[in-house]
Short mmCIF file of C-alpha atoms in Angstrom, two decimals:
data_model
loop_
_atom_site.label_atom_id
_atom_site.label_comp_id
_atom_site.label_asym_id
_atom_site.label_seq_id
_atom_site.Cartn_x
_atom_site.Cartn_y
_atom_site.Cartn_z
CA MET A 1 -12.70 -56.13 -10.58
CA GLU A 2 -9.65 -58.11 -9.57
CA LEU A 3 -6.97 -59.00 -12.11
CA PHE A 4 -4.37 -61.69 -11.43
CA LEU A 5 -1.18 -61.69 -13.50
CA ASP A 6 2.16 -63.47 -13.76
CA ASN A 7 5.33 -62.91 -15.81
CA SER A 8 3.95 -64.38 -19.03
CA VAL A 9 3.60 -62.38 -22.26
CA PRO A 10 -0.25 -62.49 -22.21
CA SER A 11 -0.19 -61.05 -18.67
CA LEU A 12 2.23 -58.32 -19.76
CA VAL A 13 -0.04 -57.41 -22.69
CA VAL A 14 -3.08 -57.19 -20.41
CA GLU A 15 -1.10 -55.13 -17.89
CA VAL A 16 -0.11 -52.69 -20.65
CA ALA A 17 -3.77 -52.32 -21.68
CA VAL A 18 -4.76 -51.61 -18.07
CA ALA A 19 -2.09 -48.90 -17.80
CA VAL A 20 -2.91 -47.22 -21.13
CA LEU A 21 -6.67 -47.29 -20.44
CA ARG A 22 -5.93 -46.01 -16.91
CA LEU A 23 -8.23 -48.59 -15.37
CA ALA A 24 -6.12 -49.08 -12.26
CA GLU A 25 -5.65 -45.33 -11.91
CA ARG A 26 -9.44 -44.91 -12.03
CA LYS A 27 -9.74 -47.81 -9.55
CA ALA A 28 -11.87 -49.75 -12.02
CA VAL A 29 -9.57 -52.77 -11.61
CA ARG A 30 -7.13 -53.98 -8.95
CA PRO A 31 -4.17 -55.87 -10.48
CA TYR A 32 -2.16 -58.46 -8.51
CA CYS A 33 1.03 -60.16 -9.71
CA LEU A 34 1.27 -63.75 -8.45
CA SER A 35 4.41 -65.83 -8.00
CA ALA A 36 4.50 -69.44 -9.19
CA SER A 37 4.03 -70.69 -5.61
CA ALA A 38 1.06 -68.36 -5.01
CA LYS A 39 -0.51 -69.51 -8.28
CA LYS A 40 -0.09 -73.14 -7.19
CA HIS A 41 -1.42 -72.45 -3.69
CA LEU A 42 -4.54 -70.72 -5.07
CA GLN A 43 -4.99 -73.54 -7.60
CA ILE A 44 -5.10 -71.13 -10.55
CA ARG A 45 -4.34 -72.98 -13.74
CA GLN A 46 -4.07 -70.09 -16.19
CA LEU A 47 -3.15 -66.42 -15.98
CA PRO A 48 -4.12 -63.69 -16.64
CA LEU A 49 -7.39 -64.14 -14.75
CA LEU A 50 -10.07 -61.47 -14.30
CA ILE A 51 -12.80 -61.76 -11.68
CA SER A 52 -15.68 -59.35 -12.19
CA GLU A 53 -19.15 -59.13 -10.69
CA ASP A 54 -20.92 -58.79 -14.03
CA ALA A 55 -18.59 -60.85 -16.25
CA GLY A 56 -17.66 -63.59 -13.76
CA LYS A 57 -14.28 -65.26 -14.37
CA LEU A 58 -12.40 -64.54 -17.58
CA ASP A 59 -9.15 -66.44 -18.16
CA GLU A 60 -8.52 -65.85 -21.89
CA ALA A 61 -6.27 -62.84 -22.54
CA PHE A 62 -8.04 -61.55 -25.68
CA THR A 63 -11.45 -61.82 -23.98
CA ILE A 64 -10.10 -59.85 -21.02
CA LEU A 65 -8.77 -57.16 -23.37
CA GLY A 66 -12.15 -56.94 -25.09
CA TYR A 67 -13.88 -56.55 -21.74
CA PHE A 68 -11.50 -53.74 -20.69
CA VAL A 69 -12.13 -51.90 -23.97
CA LYS A 70 -15.86 -52.11 -23.23
CA VAL A 71 -15.38 -50.81 -19.67
CA ALA A 72 -13.24 -47.91 -20.95
CA ASN A 73 -15.88 -47.18 -23.63
CA GLN A 74 -13.31 -47.16 -26.44
CA PRO A 75 -14.69 -49.70 -28.93
CA GLY A 76 -12.45 -48.37 -31.70
CA LEU A 77 -9.50 -50.09 -30.01
CA LEU A 78 -10.86 -53.42 -31.29
CA GLY A 79 -11.23 -52.09 -34.84
CA VAL A 80 -14.21 -50.58 -36.65
CA THR A 81 -14.75 -52.60 -39.82
CA ALA A 82 -14.91 -56.40 -40.01
CA GLU A 83 -11.48 -56.44 -41.68
CA GLU A 84 -9.95 -54.30 -38.94
CA LYS A 85 -11.47 -56.48 -36.21
CA ALA A 86 -10.04 -59.58 -37.87
CA ASP A 87 -6.58 -57.97 -38.08
CA VAL A 88 -6.76 -56.90 -34.42
CA HIS A 89 -7.62 -60.46 -33.34
CA GLN A 90 -4.95 -62.04 -35.56
CA TRP A 91 -2.06 -59.79 -34.49
CA THR A 92 -3.05 -59.66 -30.81
CA THR A 93 -3.24 -63.44 -30.46
CA ALA A 94 0.02 -63.76 -32.44
CA ALA A 95 1.66 -61.47 -29.86
CA PHE A 96 0.95 -64.01 -27.11
CA ALA A 97 3.40 -66.45 -28.77
CA ALA A 98 7.19 -66.05 -28.84
CA VAL A 99 8.45 -63.28 -31.13
CA THR A 100 10.72 -64.78 -33.81
CA ASN A 101 12.61 -63.38 -36.80
CA GLU A 102 9.76 -64.66 -38.97
CA THR A 103 7.32 -62.62 -36.86
CA LEU A 104 9.47 -59.50 -37.30
CA GLN A 105 9.69 -60.00 -41.07
CA ALA A 106 5.92 -60.48 -41.34
CA LEU A 107 5.32 -57.33 -39.27
CA HIS A 108 7.87 -55.40 -41.36
CA ASP A 109 6.08 -56.36 -44.57
CA HIS A 110 2.67 -55.61 -43.08
CA LEU A 111 3.71 -52.10 -41.96
CA THR A 112 5.22 -51.04 -45.31
CA LEU A 113 2.36 -48.64 -46.06
CA LYS A 114 0.85 -48.43 -42.57
CA VAL A 115 1.26 -46.20 -39.51
CA PHE A 116 -0.64 -48.59 -37.23
CA ILE A 117 -1.13 -52.35 -37.47
CA ALA A 118 -4.86 -52.75 -38.04
CA SER A 119 -6.43 -49.33 -38.62
CA ASN A 120 -5.67 -45.65 -39.18
CA HIS A 121 -5.46 -45.26 -35.40
CA VAL A 122 -3.99 -47.21 -32.52
CA THR A 123 -5.71 -50.47 -31.56
CA ILE A 124 -5.26 -53.26 -29.04
CA ALA A 125 -3.12 -55.00 -31.68
CA ASP A 126 -0.54 -52.18 -31.53
CA LEU A 127 -0.42 -52.31 -27.73
CA ALA A 128 -0.19 -56.11 -27.65
CA VAL A 129 2.56 -56.44 -30.27
CA PHE A 130 4.48 -53.50 -28.73
CA ALA A 131 4.44 -55.13 -25.28
CA ALA A 132 5.40 -58.56 -26.62
CA LEU A 133 8.16 -57.15 -28.83
CA HIS A 134 9.74 -54.78 -26.28
CA SER A 135 12.43 -57.07 -24.82
CA LYS A 136 13.23 -58.56 -28.24
CA PHE A 137 13.58 -55.11 -29.83
CA GLU A 138 15.89 -53.94 -27.04
CA SER A 139 18.33 -56.77 -27.86
CA LEU A 140 18.29 -56.26 -31.65
CA SER A 141 21.51 -55.10 -33.31
CA GLN A 142 21.57 -51.85 -35.26
CA GLY A 143 21.77 -53.90 -38.44
CA ASP A 144 18.58 -55.78 -37.58
CA ARG A 145 16.79 -52.54 -36.67
CA LEU A 146 17.68 -51.21 -40.12
CA ARG A 147 16.75 -54.51 -41.76
CA TRP A 148 13.28 -54.29 -40.21
CA CYS A 149 13.07 -50.49 -40.48
CA ASN A 150 9.27 -50.44 -40.74
CA VAL A 151 9.07 -52.21 -37.38
CA SER A 152 11.58 -49.74 -35.88
CA ARG A 153 9.58 -46.75 -37.16
CA TRP A 154 6.30 -48.18 -35.84
CA PHE A 155 7.84 -49.20 -32.49
CA ASP A 156 9.27 -45.71 -31.88
CA HIS A 157 5.92 -44.11 -32.80
CA ILE A 158 3.95 -46.34 -30.41
CA GLN A 159 6.32 -45.84 -27.46
CA HIS A 160 6.02 -42.04 -27.82
CA LEU A 161 2.21 -41.95 -27.97
CA PRO A 162 0.92 -39.89 -25.01
CA GLY A 163 -1.28 -42.71 -23.74
CA VAL A 164 1.64 -45.15 -23.78
CA LYS A 165 4.60 -42.96 -22.83
CA GLY A 166 4.73 -42.44 -19.09
CA ALA A 167 1.99 -45.01 -18.39
CA LEU A 168 4.37 -47.95 -18.22
CA CYS A 169 7.14 -48.51 -15.73
CA LYS A 170 7.99 -52.02 -16.98
CA LEU A 171 8.59 -50.92 -20.57
CA PRO A 172 11.03 -47.99 -20.56
CA LEU A 173 11.69 -45.90 -23.66
CA ILE A 174 14.26 -47.42 -26.03
CA ASP A 175 16.57 -45.21 -28.08
CA ILE A 176 16.24 -46.85 -31.49
CA CYS A 177 19.61 -45.37 -32.56
CA LYS A 178 21.50 -47.13 -29.75
CA THR A 179 21.72 -50.81 -28.91
CA LYS A 180 22.43 -52.53 -25.63
CA ALA A 181 25.30 -54.51 -27.22
CA SER A 182 27.08 -51.41 -28.54
CA SER A 183 26.79 -49.64 -25.18
CA THR A 184 28.21 -52.68 -23.33
CA ALA A 185 31.07 -53.07 -25.82
CA ALA A 186 31.99 -49.40 -25.49
CA LYS A 187 32.16 -49.69 -21.71
CA GLU A 188 34.32 -52.86 -21.87
CA THR A 189 36.71 -51.30 -24.40
CA LYS A 190 37.07 -48.23 -22.23
CA GLY A 191 37.76 -50.39 -19.16
CA GLU A 192 40.38 -52.49 -20.96
CA GLY A 193 42.13 -49.39 -22.24
CA LYS A 194 42.59 -48.12 -18.72
CA ALA A 195 43.74 -51.49 -17.31
CA LYS A 196 46.53 -52.21 -19.81
CA PRO A 197 49.01 -49.46 -18.81
CA ALA A 198 48.73 -50.39 -15.15
CA LYS A 199 49.30 -54.06 -15.96
CA ALA A 200 52.31 -53.30 -18.15
CA LYS A 201 53.78 -51.11 -15.43
CA ALA A 202 53.32 -53.83 -12.83
CA GLU A 203 55.02 -56.42 -15.06
CA ALA A 204 57.90 -54.12 -15.95
CA LYS A 205 58.80 -53.38 -12.33
CA PRO A 206 59.78 -56.94 -11.25
CA ALA A 207 61.73 -57.41 -14.48
CA ALA A 208 63.83 -54.31 -13.79
CA GLU A 209 64.46 -55.35 -10.19
CA SER A 210 65.63 -58.84 -11.20
CA ALA A 211 68.14 -57.61 -13.84
CA PRO A 212 71.88 -58.15 -13.00
CA ALA A 213 73.76 -55.12 -11.62
CA SER A 214 76.23 -55.16 -14.56
CA THR A 215 73.47 -54.56 -17.06
CA LYS A 216 71.71 -51.78 -15.16
CA ALA A 217 74.09 -48.98 -16.19
CA PRO A 218 73.92 -49.60 -19.97
CA GLN A 219 70.20 -50.03 -19.66
CA ALA A 220 69.93 -46.70 -17.84
CA LYS A 221 71.93 -44.91 -20.62
CA GLU A 222 69.80 -46.55 -23.30
CA GLU A 223 66.63 -45.53 -21.51
CA LYS A 224 67.90 -41.96 -21.16
CA LYS A 225 68.53 -41.77 -24.93
CA LYS A 226 65.05 -43.05 -25.58
CA GLU A 227 63.61 -40.41 -23.27
CA GLU A 228 65.47 -37.67 -25.15
CA LYS A 229 63.93 -38.70 -28.48
CA PRO A 230 61.00 -36.54 -29.48
CA LYS A 231 57.73 -38.17 -28.67
CA ALA A 232 55.46 -39.04 -31.57
CA LYS A 233 52.32 -37.02 -31.65
CA LYS A 234 49.21 -39.00 -30.89
CA GLU A 235 46.69 -38.97 -33.64
CA LYS A 236 43.34 -37.59 -32.66
CA ALA A 237 40.49 -40.06 -32.71
CA PRO A 238 38.03 -39.40 -35.53
CA ALA A 239 35.07 -37.34 -34.43
CA ALA A 240 31.90 -39.26 -33.72
CA PRO A 241 29.31 -38.96 -36.47
CA ALA A 242 26.81 -36.21 -35.76
CA GLN A 243 23.46 -37.38 -34.50
CA PRO A 244 20.48 -36.42 -36.66
CA GLU A 245 18.91 -33.25 -35.33
CA GLN A 246 15.46 -33.53 -33.80
CA PRO A 247 12.74 -32.12 -36.07
CA ASP A 248 11.51 -28.75 -34.79
CA ILE A 249 7.88 -29.81 -35.18
CA SER A 250 8.41 -32.58 -32.60
CA ARG A 251 9.42 -29.97 -30.01
CA LEU A 252 5.85 -28.65 -29.97
CA ASP A 253 3.45 -30.09 -27.39
CA ILE A 254 0.19 -30.05 -29.35
CA ARG A 255 -2.71 -31.80 -27.62
CA VAL A 256 -6.38 -32.61 -27.92
CA GLY A 257 -8.30 -30.18 -25.73
CA HIS A 258 -11.86 -29.61 -24.54
CA ILE A 259 -13.17 -26.09 -23.97
CA ILE A 260 -15.12 -26.26 -20.71
CA LYS A 261 -16.31 -22.67 -20.86
CA ALA A 262 -15.48 -19.40 -22.59
CA TRP A 263 -16.34 -15.75 -21.89
CA LYS A 264 -15.52 -12.38 -23.36
CA HIS A 265 -12.50 -10.57 -21.96
CA PRO A 266 -13.79 -7.65 -19.88
CA SER A 267 -11.24 -5.20 -21.32
CA ALA A 268 -10.48 -6.47 -24.84
CA ASP A 269 -13.14 -6.52 -27.54
CA LYS A 270 -11.49 -9.23 -29.68
CA LEU A 271 -10.45 -11.68 -26.94
CA TYR A 272 -12.20 -14.71 -25.48
CA CYS A 273 -11.02 -16.11 -22.16
CA GLU A 274 -11.31 -19.90 -21.96
CA GLU A 275 -10.90 -22.75 -19.51
CA ILE A 276 -9.62 -25.76 -21.47
CA ASP A 277 -9.05 -29.33 -20.30
CA VAL A 278 -5.81 -30.68 -21.84
CA GLY A 279 -5.57 -33.82 -19.71
CA GLU A 280 -3.74 -32.34 -16.73
CA GLY A 281 -6.51 -32.64 -14.14
CA LYS A 282 -6.82 -28.88 -13.77
CA PRO A 283 -8.04 -26.82 -16.77
CA ARG A 284 -5.73 -24.26 -18.37
CA GLN A 285 -6.70 -20.63 -18.86
CA ILE A 286 -6.06 -19.49 -22.43
CA ALA A 287 -6.95 -16.29 -24.28
CA SER A 288 -7.81 -16.34 -28.00
CA GLY A 289 -8.54 -13.50 -30.42
CA LEU A 290 -11.57 -15.23 -31.92
CA VAL A 291 -14.43 -12.87 -31.07
CA PRO A 292 -14.66 -11.49 -34.65
CA TYR A 293 -14.87 -15.00 -36.13
CA ILE A 294 -16.67 -17.44 -33.80
CA PRO A 295 -19.86 -16.68 -31.80
CA LEU A 296 -19.54 -17.14 -28.04
CA GLU A 297 -22.14 -19.94 -27.96
CA LYS A 298 -20.01 -21.99 -30.38
CA MET A 299 -17.03 -21.71 -28.03
CA GLN A 300 -18.77 -23.60 -25.24
CA ASN A 301 -18.25 -27.28 -24.42
CA ARG A 302 -16.38 -28.23 -27.59
CA ARG A 303 -13.20 -30.01 -28.55
CA CYS A 304 -10.18 -28.24 -29.99
CA ILE A 305 -6.43 -28.50 -30.63
CA VAL A 306 -4.09 -26.68 -28.24
CA LEU A 307 -0.38 -25.78 -28.37
CA CYS A 308 0.53 -26.34 -24.72
CA ASN A 309 4.21 -25.50 -24.26
CA LEU A 310 4.28 -21.79 -25.03
CA LYS A 311 5.63 -19.53 -22.32
CA GLU A 312 2.89 -17.95 -20.22
CA LYS A 313 1.86 -14.58 -21.61
CA ALA A 314 -0.46 -11.93 -20.17
CA LEU A 315 -2.98 -10.77 -22.80
CA VAL A 316 -4.54 -7.50 -21.57
CA GLY A 317 -3.95 -8.66 -18.02
CA PHE A 318 -5.26 -12.24 -18.55
CA PRO A 319 -2.56 -14.93 -18.06
CA SER A 320 -2.70 -17.22 -21.11
CA HIS A 321 -1.10 -20.69 -20.94
CA GLY A 322 -1.22 -21.86 -24.54
CA MET A 323 -2.76 -21.29 -27.96
CA VAL A 324 -5.90 -22.68 -29.58
CA LEU A 325 -5.00 -23.65 -33.16
CA CYS A 326 -7.38 -22.55 -35.93
CA ALA A 327 -7.64 -22.74 -39.71
CA SER A 328 -8.16 -19.58 -41.79
CA ASN A 329 -8.92 -18.93 -45.44
CA ALA A 330 -6.58 -16.93 -47.70
CA ASP A 331 -7.83 -13.45 -46.80
CA LYS A 332 -8.37 -14.30 -43.10
CA SER A 333 -12.06 -13.42 -43.37
CA VAL A 334 -13.07 -16.88 -42.07
CA THR A 335 -11.44 -18.63 -39.12
CA GLU A 336 -12.55 -21.84 -37.38
CA LEU A 337 -11.26 -24.21 -34.71
CA LEU A 338 -9.35 -27.31 -35.78
CA GLU A 339 -11.30 -30.41 -34.78
CA PRO A 340 -9.78 -33.64 -33.40
CA PRO A 341 -11.48 -37.00 -34.10
CA ALA A 342 -14.51 -37.56 -31.89
CA THR A 343 -12.93 -40.55 -30.11
CA ALA A 344 -9.49 -39.01 -29.51
CA ALA A 345 -8.71 -38.78 -25.81
CA VAL A 346 -8.52 -35.35 -24.21
CA GLY A 347 -4.87 -34.64 -23.42
CA GLU A 348 -3.53 -36.95 -26.15
CA ARG A 349 -0.54 -35.50 -27.94
CA VAL A 350 -0.93 -34.82 -31.65
CA MET A 351 1.88 -36.50 -33.57
CA PHE A 352 3.43 -36.16 -37.03
CA PRO A 353 4.34 -39.66 -38.32
CA GLY A 354 8.02 -39.91 -39.23
CA LEU A 355 8.86 -36.71 -37.30
CA GLU A 356 8.73 -38.02 -33.74
CA GLY A 357 10.63 -36.69 -30.75
CA PRO A 358 10.07 -35.49 -27.17
CA ALA A 359 8.26 -32.18 -26.77
CA GLU A 360 10.08 -29.45 -24.85
CA ALA A 361 8.64 -28.55 -21.45
CA GLU A 362 8.51 -24.90 -22.52
CA LEU A 363 9.51 -23.43 -25.87
CA ASN A 364 12.31 -20.86 -25.68
CA PRO A 365 10.90 -17.63 -27.19
CA LYS A 366 14.38 -16.63 -28.39
CA LYS A 367 14.60 -19.72 -30.62
CA ASN A 368 11.17 -19.01 -32.16
CA VAL A 369 10.49 -22.69 -32.89
CA PHE A 370 6.78 -22.12 -33.52
CA GLY A 371 7.56 -19.24 -35.87
CA LYS A 372 9.79 -21.56 -37.93
CA VAL A 373 7.25 -24.35 -38.37
CA GLN A 374 3.96 -22.41 -38.50
CA PRO A 375 4.34 -21.26 -42.15
CA LEU A 376 4.24 -24.97 -43.11
CA PHE A 377 0.89 -25.54 -41.36
CA LYS A 378 -1.81 -25.98 -44.02
CA THR A 379 -5.16 -27.65 -44.57
CA THR A 380 -5.48 -29.88 -47.62
CA ALA A 381 -8.22 -29.97 -50.25
CA ASP A 382 -9.97 -32.61 -48.11
CA LEU A 383 -9.67 -30.43 -44.95
CA VAL A 384 -6.88 -32.42 -43.22
CA ALA A 385 -4.55 -30.33 -41.03
CA THR A 386 -0.91 -30.89 -42.04
CA PHE A 387 2.66 -29.81 -41.37
CA ASP A 388 4.66 -29.80 -44.61
CA GLY A 389 2.27 -32.42 -45.97
CA VAL A 390 2.34 -34.65 -42.85
CA PRO A 391 -1.10 -34.96 -41.15
CA PHE A 392 -1.79 -33.86 -37.58
CA THR A 393 -2.36 -37.40 -36.24
CA THR A 394 -4.00 -38.83 -33.11
CA SER A 395 -4.56 -42.45 -32.13
CA ALA A 396 -8.16 -42.05 -33.37
CA GLY A 397 -7.30 -40.51 -36.74
CA VAL A 398 -6.30 -37.17 -38.27
CA VAL A 399 -7.20 -33.62 -37.24
CA LYS A 400 -9.37 -31.62 -39.67
CA ALA A 401 -10.91 -28.24 -40.30
CA SER A 402 -14.70 -28.03 -40.64
CA THR A 403 -14.98 -26.14 -43.93
CA ILE A 404 -11.66 -24.47 -44.81
CA ALA A 405 -9.71 -26.27 -47.54
CA ASN A 406 -6.20 -25.22 -48.61
CA GLY A 407 -6.07 -22.76 -45.72
CA THR A 408 -3.44 -21.68 -43.21
CA ILE A 409 -3.21 -22.74 -39.54
CA SER A 410 -2.20 -20.54 -36.64
#
């Protein structure tokens, strides 16, 4: 498939979808960005334009997005119910128009009780509105970001989703606590502060040189007296307000995993050795003490939830690069794997809405971050895995236990 794009918002939205679905990376589509002259020379009236062997020519942005979702085999991105599909279509097509203050207010109101725009997981509508809104959001003042706080919360969540973060070079991460205007003003103020003394010094020098000789002596005495006066102490500038500390839970890199194979540790009766795909290309080797709880055949070819940024640890000689998270009942007699939604992508980071932040590359064992947050890991009465009441969330929905309600997670 060949995809032709320009600098329009519909083209940007389609380009974002291609990046998030990894279609170019998988060589399923070849994107080309055309200049105005190239577009005229090729007699192309409307972009984006997709040319495919089975679909022919598609020149309507929403139709192209629908086709890419089909190719990627992720139908949930277009919504599941009729209502969700209608919302996806409405908000995606609205994103192709210019983003106005009225658009932001409507989105703010719509997101009051929502994590995502059209469903309980990410859809094409989230990707489209995020792409269309990016440049506008970057220029918003801090006051406007607070005014439309639901939009700010949603925007920051979307840009940190694993499938979005890192996939886009055109849409860099935006610090929602800092604005472009404030950064520019700070730089200008700093520059002016440095320039003024030099300017004053330059102006003072000619004035002194042009003064009559008869006035120089009294002036010198007066200046000497001034120099002898004690200098006033400069008041210290008020300390900058402390930035809110990043939530510890956001430092954990928890991902959707897929156990490729598992086998019993040759020297430890209670340990399984596993090869688990966590979206890195090469599977990780992880050891888990699950032999007393889960039969070996139920550890094969199944999805799981993995804590990925623990320091490597040798368990009875087997190098383990993470931890498989499980739910247990009160007396620890029953333990089972946490289960991600069936359509969640392998390697997707599990998020905690409202507690976002970048995961650390490797947790420092001395800080014991996992030990601080783990006591707040629980399953609810309806089996949802939570941290302090906040669900373990993927773009396809929440993580659950199979049978253990009101249990612990470790």
